[in-house]
Tab-separated table of C-alpha atoms in Angstrom:
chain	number	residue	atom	x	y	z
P	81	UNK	CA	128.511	138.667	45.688
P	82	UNK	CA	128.955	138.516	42.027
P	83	UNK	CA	132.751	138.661	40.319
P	84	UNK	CA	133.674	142.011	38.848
P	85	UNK	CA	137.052	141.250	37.935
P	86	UNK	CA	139.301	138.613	38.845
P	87	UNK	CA	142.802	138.136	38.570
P	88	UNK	CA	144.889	134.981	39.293
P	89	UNK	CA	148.312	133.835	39.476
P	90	UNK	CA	150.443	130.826	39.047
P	91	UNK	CA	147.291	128.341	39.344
P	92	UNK	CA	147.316	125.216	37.359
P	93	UNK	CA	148.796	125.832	33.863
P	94	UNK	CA	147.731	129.601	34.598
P	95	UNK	CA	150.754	132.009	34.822
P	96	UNK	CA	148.732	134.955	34.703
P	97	UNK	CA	145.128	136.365	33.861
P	98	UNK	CA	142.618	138.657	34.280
P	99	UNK	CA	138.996	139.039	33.527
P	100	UNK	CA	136.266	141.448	34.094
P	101	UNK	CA	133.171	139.743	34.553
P	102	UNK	CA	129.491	140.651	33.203
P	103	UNK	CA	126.899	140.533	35.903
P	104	UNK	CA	125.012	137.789	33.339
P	105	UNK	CA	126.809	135.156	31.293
P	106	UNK	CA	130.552	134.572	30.757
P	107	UNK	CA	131.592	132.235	28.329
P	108	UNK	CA	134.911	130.774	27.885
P	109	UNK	CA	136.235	128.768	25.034
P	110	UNK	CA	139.265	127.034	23.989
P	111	UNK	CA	140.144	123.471	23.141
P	112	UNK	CA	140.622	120.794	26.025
P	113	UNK	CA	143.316	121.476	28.105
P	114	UNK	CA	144.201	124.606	27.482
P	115	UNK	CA	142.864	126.017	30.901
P	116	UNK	CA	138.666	126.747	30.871
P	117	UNK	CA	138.380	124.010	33.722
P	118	UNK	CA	141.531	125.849	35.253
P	119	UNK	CA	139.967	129.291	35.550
P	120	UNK	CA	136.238	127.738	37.308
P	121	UNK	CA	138.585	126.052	40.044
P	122	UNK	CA	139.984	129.146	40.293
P	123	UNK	CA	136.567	130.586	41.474
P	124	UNK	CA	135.916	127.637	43.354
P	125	UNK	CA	138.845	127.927	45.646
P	126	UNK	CA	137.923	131.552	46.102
P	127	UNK	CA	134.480	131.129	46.627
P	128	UNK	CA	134.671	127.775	48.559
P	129	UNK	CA	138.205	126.947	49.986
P	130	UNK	CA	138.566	124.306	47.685
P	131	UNK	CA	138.259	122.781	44.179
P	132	UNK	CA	135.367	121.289	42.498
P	133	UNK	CA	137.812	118.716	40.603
P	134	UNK	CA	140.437	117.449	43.071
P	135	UNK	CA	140.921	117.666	47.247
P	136	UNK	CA	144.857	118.134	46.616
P	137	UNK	CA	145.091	121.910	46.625
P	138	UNK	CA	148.776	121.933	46.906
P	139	UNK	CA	148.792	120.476	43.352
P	140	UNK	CA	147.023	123.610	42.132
P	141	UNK	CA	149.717	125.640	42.397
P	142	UNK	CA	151.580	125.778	39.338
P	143	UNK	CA	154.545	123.547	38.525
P	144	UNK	CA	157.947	124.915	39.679
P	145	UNK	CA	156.193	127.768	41.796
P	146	UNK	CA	155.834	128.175	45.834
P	147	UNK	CA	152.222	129.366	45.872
P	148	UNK	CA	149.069	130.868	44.182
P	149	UNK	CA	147.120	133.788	44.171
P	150	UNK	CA	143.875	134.691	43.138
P	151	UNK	CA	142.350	138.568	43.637
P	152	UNK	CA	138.562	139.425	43.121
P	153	UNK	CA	136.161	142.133	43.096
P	154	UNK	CA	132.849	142.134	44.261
P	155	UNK	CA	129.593	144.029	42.763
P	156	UNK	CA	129.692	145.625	45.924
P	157	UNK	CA	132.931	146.735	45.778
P	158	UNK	CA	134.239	143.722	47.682
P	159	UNK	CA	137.946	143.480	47.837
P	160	UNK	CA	138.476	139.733	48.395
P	161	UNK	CA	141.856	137.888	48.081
P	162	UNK	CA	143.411	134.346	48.699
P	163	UNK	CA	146.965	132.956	49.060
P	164	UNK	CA	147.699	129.530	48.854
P	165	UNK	CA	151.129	128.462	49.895
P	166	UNK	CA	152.126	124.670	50.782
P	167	UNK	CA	149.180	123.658	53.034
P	168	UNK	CA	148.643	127.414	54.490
P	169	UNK	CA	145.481	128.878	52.811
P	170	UNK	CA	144.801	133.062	54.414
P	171	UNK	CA	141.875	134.792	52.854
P	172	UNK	CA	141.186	139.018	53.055
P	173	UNK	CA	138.392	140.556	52.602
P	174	UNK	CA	138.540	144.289	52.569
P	175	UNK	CA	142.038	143.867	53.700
P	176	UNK	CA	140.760	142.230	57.255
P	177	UNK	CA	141.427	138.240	57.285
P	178	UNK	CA	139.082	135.887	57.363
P	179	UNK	CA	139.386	132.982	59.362
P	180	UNK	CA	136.233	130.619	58.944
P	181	UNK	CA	135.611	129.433	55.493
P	182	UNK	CA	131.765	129.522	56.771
P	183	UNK	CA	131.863	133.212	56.044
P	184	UNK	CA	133.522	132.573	52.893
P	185	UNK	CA	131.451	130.149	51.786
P	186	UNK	CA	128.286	132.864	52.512
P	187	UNK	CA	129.999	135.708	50.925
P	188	UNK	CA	129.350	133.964	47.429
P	189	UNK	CA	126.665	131.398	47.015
P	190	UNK	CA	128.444	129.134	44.273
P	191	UNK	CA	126.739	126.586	42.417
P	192	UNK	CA	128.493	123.984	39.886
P	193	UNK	CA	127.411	121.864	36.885
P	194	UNK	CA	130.298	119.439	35.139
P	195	UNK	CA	130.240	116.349	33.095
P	196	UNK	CA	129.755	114.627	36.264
P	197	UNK	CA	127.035	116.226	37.643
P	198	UNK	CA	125.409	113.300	37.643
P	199	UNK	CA	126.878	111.637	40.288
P	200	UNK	CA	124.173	113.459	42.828
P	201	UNK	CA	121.978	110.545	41.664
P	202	UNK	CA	124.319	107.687	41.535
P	203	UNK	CA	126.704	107.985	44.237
P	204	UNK	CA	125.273	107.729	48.222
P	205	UNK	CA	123.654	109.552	50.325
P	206	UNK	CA	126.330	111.642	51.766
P	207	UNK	CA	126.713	114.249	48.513
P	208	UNK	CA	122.520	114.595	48.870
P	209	UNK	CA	122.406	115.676	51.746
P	210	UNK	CA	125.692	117.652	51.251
P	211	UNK	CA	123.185	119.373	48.622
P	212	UNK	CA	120.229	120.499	50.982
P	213	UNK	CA	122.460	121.535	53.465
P	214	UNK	CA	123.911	123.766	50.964
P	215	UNK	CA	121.256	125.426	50.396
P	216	UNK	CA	119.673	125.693	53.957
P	217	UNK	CA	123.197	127.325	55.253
P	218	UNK	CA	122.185	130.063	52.464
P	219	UNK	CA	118.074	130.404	53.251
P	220	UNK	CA	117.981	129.697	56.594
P	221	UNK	CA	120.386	131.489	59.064
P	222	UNK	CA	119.723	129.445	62.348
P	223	UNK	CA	120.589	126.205	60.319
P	224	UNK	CA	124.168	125.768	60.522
P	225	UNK	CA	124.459	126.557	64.625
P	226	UNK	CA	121.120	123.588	64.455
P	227	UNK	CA	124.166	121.389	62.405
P	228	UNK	CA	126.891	122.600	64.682
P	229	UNK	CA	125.214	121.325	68.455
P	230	UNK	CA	123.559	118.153	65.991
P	231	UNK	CA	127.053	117.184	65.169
P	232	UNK	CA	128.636	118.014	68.621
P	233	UNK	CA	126.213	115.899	70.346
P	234	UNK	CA	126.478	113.111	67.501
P	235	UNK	CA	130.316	112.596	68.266
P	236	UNK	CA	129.862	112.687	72.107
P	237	UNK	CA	127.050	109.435	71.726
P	238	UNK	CA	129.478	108.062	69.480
P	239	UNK	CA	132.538	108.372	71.629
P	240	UNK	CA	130.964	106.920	74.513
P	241	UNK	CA	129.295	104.136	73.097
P	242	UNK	CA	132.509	101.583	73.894
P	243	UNK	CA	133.745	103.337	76.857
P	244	UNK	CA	131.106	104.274	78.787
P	245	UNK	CA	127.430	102.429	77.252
P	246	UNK	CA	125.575	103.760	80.176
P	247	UNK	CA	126.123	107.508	79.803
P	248	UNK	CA	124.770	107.371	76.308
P	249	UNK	CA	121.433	107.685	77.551
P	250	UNK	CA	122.198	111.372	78.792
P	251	UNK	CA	123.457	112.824	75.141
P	252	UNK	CA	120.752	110.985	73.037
P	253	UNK	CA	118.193	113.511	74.240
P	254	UNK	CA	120.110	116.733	73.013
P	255	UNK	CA	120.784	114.829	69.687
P	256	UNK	CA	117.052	113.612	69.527
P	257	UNK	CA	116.029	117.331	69.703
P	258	UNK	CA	118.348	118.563	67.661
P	259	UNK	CA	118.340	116.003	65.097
P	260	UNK	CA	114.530	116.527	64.993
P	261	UNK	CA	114.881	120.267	64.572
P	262	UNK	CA	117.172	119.695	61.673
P	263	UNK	CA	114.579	117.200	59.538
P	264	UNK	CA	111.892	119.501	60.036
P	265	UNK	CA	114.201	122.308	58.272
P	266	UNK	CA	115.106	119.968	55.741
P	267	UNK	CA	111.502	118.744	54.975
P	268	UNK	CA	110.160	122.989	54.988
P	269	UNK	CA	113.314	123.064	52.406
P	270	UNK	CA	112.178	120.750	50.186
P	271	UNK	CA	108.625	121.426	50.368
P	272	UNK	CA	109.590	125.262	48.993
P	273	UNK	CA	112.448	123.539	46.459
P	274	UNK	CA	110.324	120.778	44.668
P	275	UNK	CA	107.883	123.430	42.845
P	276	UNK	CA	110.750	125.245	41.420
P	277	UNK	CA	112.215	121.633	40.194
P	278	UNK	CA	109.234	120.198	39.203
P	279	UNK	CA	108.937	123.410	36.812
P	280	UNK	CA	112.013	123.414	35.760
P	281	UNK	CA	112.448	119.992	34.666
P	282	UNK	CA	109.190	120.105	32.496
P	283	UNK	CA	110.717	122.571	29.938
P	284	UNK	CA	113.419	119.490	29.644
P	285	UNK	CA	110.209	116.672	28.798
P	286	UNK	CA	112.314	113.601	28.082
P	287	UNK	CA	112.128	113.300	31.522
P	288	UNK	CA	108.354	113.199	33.670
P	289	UNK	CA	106.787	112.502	36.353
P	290	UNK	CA	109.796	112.402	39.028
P	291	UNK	CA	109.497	112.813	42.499
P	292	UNK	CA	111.352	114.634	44.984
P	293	UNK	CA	111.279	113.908	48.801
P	294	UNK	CA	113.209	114.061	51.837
P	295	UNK	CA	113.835	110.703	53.920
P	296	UNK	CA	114.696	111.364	57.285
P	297	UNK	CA	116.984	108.208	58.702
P	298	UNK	CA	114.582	106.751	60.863
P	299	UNK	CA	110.785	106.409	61.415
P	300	UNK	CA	109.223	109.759	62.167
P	301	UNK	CA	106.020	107.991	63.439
P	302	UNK	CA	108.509	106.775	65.981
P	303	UNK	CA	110.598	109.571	66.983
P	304	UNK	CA	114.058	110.047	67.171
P	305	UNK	CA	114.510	109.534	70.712
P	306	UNK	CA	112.669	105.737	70.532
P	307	UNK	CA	114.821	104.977	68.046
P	308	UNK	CA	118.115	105.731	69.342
P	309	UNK	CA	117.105	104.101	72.554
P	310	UNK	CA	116.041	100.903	70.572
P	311	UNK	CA	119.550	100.858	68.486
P	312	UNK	CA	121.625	101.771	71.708
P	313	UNK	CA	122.625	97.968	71.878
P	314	UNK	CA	123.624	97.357	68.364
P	315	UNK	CA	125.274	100.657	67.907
P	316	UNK	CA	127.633	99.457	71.191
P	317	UNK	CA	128.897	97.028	68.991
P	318	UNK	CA	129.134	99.750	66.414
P	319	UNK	CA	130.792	102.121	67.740
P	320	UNK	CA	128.674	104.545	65.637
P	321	UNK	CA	124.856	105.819	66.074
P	322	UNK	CA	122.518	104.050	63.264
P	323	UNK	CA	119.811	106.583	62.662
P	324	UNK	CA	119.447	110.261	62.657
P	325	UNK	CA	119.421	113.299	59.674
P	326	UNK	CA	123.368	112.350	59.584
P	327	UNK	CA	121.745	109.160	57.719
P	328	UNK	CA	118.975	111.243	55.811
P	329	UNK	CA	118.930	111.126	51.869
P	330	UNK	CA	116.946	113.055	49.161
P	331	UNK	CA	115.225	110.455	47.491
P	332	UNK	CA	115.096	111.485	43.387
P	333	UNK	CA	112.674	108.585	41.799
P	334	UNK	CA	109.293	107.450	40.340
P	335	UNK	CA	107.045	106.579	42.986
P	336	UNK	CA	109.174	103.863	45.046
P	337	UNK	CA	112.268	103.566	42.549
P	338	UNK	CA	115.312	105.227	42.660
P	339	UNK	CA	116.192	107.493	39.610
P	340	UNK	CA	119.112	105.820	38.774
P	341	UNK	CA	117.411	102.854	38.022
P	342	UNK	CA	115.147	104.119	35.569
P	343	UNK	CA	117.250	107.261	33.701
P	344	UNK	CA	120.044	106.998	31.197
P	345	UNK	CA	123.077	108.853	32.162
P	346	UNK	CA	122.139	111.868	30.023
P	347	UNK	CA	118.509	111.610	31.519
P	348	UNK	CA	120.368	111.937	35.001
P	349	UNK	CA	122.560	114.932	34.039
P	350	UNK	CA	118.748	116.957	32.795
P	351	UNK	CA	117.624	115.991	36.125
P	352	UNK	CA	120.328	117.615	38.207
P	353	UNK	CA	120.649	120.255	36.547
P	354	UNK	CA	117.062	121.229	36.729
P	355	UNK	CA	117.379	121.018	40.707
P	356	UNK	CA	120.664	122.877	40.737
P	357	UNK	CA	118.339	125.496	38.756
P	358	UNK	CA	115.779	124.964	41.099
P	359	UNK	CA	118.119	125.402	44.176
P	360	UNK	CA	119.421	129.129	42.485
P	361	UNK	CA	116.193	130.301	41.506
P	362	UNK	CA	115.354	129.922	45.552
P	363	UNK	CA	117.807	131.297	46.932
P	364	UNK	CA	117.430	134.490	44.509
P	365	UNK	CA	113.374	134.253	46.135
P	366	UNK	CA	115.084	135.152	48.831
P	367	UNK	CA	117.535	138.128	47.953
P	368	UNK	CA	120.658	135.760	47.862
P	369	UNK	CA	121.673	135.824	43.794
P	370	UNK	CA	124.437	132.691	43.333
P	371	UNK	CA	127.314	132.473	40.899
P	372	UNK	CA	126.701	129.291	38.396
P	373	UNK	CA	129.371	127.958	37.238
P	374	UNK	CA	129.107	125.383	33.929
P	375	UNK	CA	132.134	123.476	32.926
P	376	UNK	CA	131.693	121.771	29.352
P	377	UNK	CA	128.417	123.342	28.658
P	378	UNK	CA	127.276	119.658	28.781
P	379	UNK	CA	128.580	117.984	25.779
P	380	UNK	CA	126.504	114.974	25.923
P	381	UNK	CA	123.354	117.315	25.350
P	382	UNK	CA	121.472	117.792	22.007
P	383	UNK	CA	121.227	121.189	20.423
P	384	UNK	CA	117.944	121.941	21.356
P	385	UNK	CA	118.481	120.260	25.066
P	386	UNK	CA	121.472	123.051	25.687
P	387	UNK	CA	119.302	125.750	24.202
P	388	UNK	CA	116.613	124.612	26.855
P	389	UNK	CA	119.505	125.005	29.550
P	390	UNK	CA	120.376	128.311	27.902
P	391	UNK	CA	116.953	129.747	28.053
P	392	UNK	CA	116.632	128.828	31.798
P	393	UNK	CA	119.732	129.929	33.005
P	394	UNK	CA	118.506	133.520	31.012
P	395	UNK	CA	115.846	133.320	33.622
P	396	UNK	CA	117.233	132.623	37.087
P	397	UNK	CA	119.107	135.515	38.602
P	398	UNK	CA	122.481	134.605	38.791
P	399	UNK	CA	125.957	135.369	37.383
P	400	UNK	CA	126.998	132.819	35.113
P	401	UNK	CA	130.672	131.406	34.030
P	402	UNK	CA	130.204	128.520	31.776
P	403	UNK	CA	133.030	127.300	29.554
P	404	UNK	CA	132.625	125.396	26.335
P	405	UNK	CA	134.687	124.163	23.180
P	406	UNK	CA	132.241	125.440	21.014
P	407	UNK	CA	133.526	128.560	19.929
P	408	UNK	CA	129.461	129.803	18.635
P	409	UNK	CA	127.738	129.708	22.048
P	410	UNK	CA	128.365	132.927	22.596
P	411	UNK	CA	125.778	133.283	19.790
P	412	UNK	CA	122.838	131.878	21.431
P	413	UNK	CA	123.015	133.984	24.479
P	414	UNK	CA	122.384	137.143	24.342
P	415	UNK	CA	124.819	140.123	25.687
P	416	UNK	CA	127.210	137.210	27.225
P	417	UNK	CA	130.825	138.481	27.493
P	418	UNK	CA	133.433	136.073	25.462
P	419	UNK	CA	136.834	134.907	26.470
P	420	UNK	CA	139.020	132.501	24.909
P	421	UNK	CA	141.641	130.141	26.543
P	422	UNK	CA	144.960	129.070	24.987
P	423	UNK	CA	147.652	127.393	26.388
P	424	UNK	CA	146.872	129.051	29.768
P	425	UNK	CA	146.510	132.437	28.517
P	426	UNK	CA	143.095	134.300	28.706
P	427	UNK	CA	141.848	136.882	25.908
P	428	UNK	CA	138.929	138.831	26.220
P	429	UNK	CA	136.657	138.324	22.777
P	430	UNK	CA	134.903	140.772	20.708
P	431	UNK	CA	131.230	139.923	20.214
């Protein structure tokens, strides 16, 4: 689903706005703090359930007032709305409610670049795989009932580890068959995602010859069920199970070292975003067009390096929001609708 129009109240230093949305690029400008980063949370929450900037969503709603509200329209004619009231969050769509944020989260594919974008690279493991998993819940529709029974079965070895060692024998087979199911997804994701990176990232040529690969969390010449049998002991003491995808990592590097060890920050940020690109381009391949959101067209980045970024979000099918200080980047895109932010209050501007 792509935004038509949105409207949204009392959220952040937002008392009140509306837009109407092109079906290409949106740009927002104002100076810092006067609410662009305030109006892509917005989207966030309604596309997500949550923020991109903070896990606190009772301190989104705006000072003084009991809740927030944000209202949407789809390309489709969507009706989509979302209350947020103490720690109570209720969602409508098409006036019926909607009560798993999976559906939500499916409704519109959302994808988002900030100034710490980043952090994909340098943090762990867990945001990584937080990233494939993304995408598979969107490309693959048998993917998130393989995560569901994974994770059931995960917490049942887990919980009987301590209390009862012997009866972990009887749930490592589920979870060695699940768990196996759920790399082999992973590694036909990659395999279609790291063309559509590898591409991308060329038109950005500071940066060459990276890799892109999928590493499991254990020894696939091994098998899953070996392993967990040969950890049993050691993950007694644990009280947690030691390999499995829920210990998988995409591995971003040249040859056998780590990105982060070899890119500057700003060489980092080109590489994320080119497999956040990557990532939207595949999921339009197949019929699933995401929203992109951009917040602080990266500031960091040269002229020509954000005209690069400009050209390729041009060509990935997507609907995207990107908000900037620079007042002129509405001039290098071409039929982008303007807005302007001050003080919390939203203005449409004439091209």
């Amino acid at each position: 689903m792509f935004l038509k129009k949105i409207q949204i109240r009392d959220f952040r230093n937002i008392s009140s706005a509306e837009l109407e949305f092109a079906d290409t690029f949106n740009i927002i400008t104002g100076d810092n703090g006067a609410g662009k980063t305030s109006l892509l949370e917005a989207v966030s929450f309604l596309a997500r359930g949550k923020s991109f900037k903070t896990s606190n969503s009772a301190s989104l709603i705006q000072q003084g007032k009991d809740e927030f509200l944000i209202l949407a329209t789809g390309d489709h004619h969507e009706k989509l709305g979302l209350r947020r009231s103490g720690n109570t969050t209720q969602v409508r769509l098409n006036g019926q409610p909607v009560n798993r944020l999976s559906d939500l989260v499916r409704l519109m594919p959302l994808l988002v670049i900030t100034p710490n974008t980043h952090e994909l690279i340098e943090r762990g493991p867990d945001q990584r795989r937080q990233f494939i998993d993304w995408g598979l819940f969107h490309v693959e529709q048998s993917y998130a009932k393989e995560m569901q029974l994974f994770r059931k079965a995960l917490r049942q070895r887990n919980a009987v580890l301590k209390s009862d060692f012997e009866s972990a024998i009887y749930w490592e087979k589920g979870l060695a068959a699940h768990g196996e199911r759920i790399d082999r997804y992973r590694q036909a994701y990659i395999k279609l995602l790291e063309p559509l990176f590898i591409e991308t990232l060329a038109h950005f040529q500071t940066v060459a010859d990276l890799t892109l690969d999928y590493l499991p969390g254990w020894n696939r010449e091994r098998g899953l069920l070996e392993h967990l049998a040969s950890r049993r002991e050691s993950d007694r003491r644990s009280g947690n199970t030691s390999v499995g995808p829920h210990r998988g990592d995409l591995f971003l590097g040249f040859e056998r070292v780590p990105a982060r060890e070899r890119l500057s920050r700003g060489q980092q940020k080109l590489v994320v975003m080119a497999l956040i690109l990557a990532q939207a381009s595949l999921l339009a391949t197949k019929g699933n067009m995401p929203v992109i959101l951009i917040d602080d067209l990266p500031s960091e980045l040269d002229s020509d390096h954000q005209r690069t970024l400009l050209d390729l979000l041009n060509r990935t099918p997507s609907q995207k929001i990107i908000t900037s200080i620079d007042a002129g980047l509405g001039n290098l895109v071409q039929e982008a609708r303007l807005f302007h932010v001050e003080h919390g209050v939203v203005s449409p501007v004439d091209p």
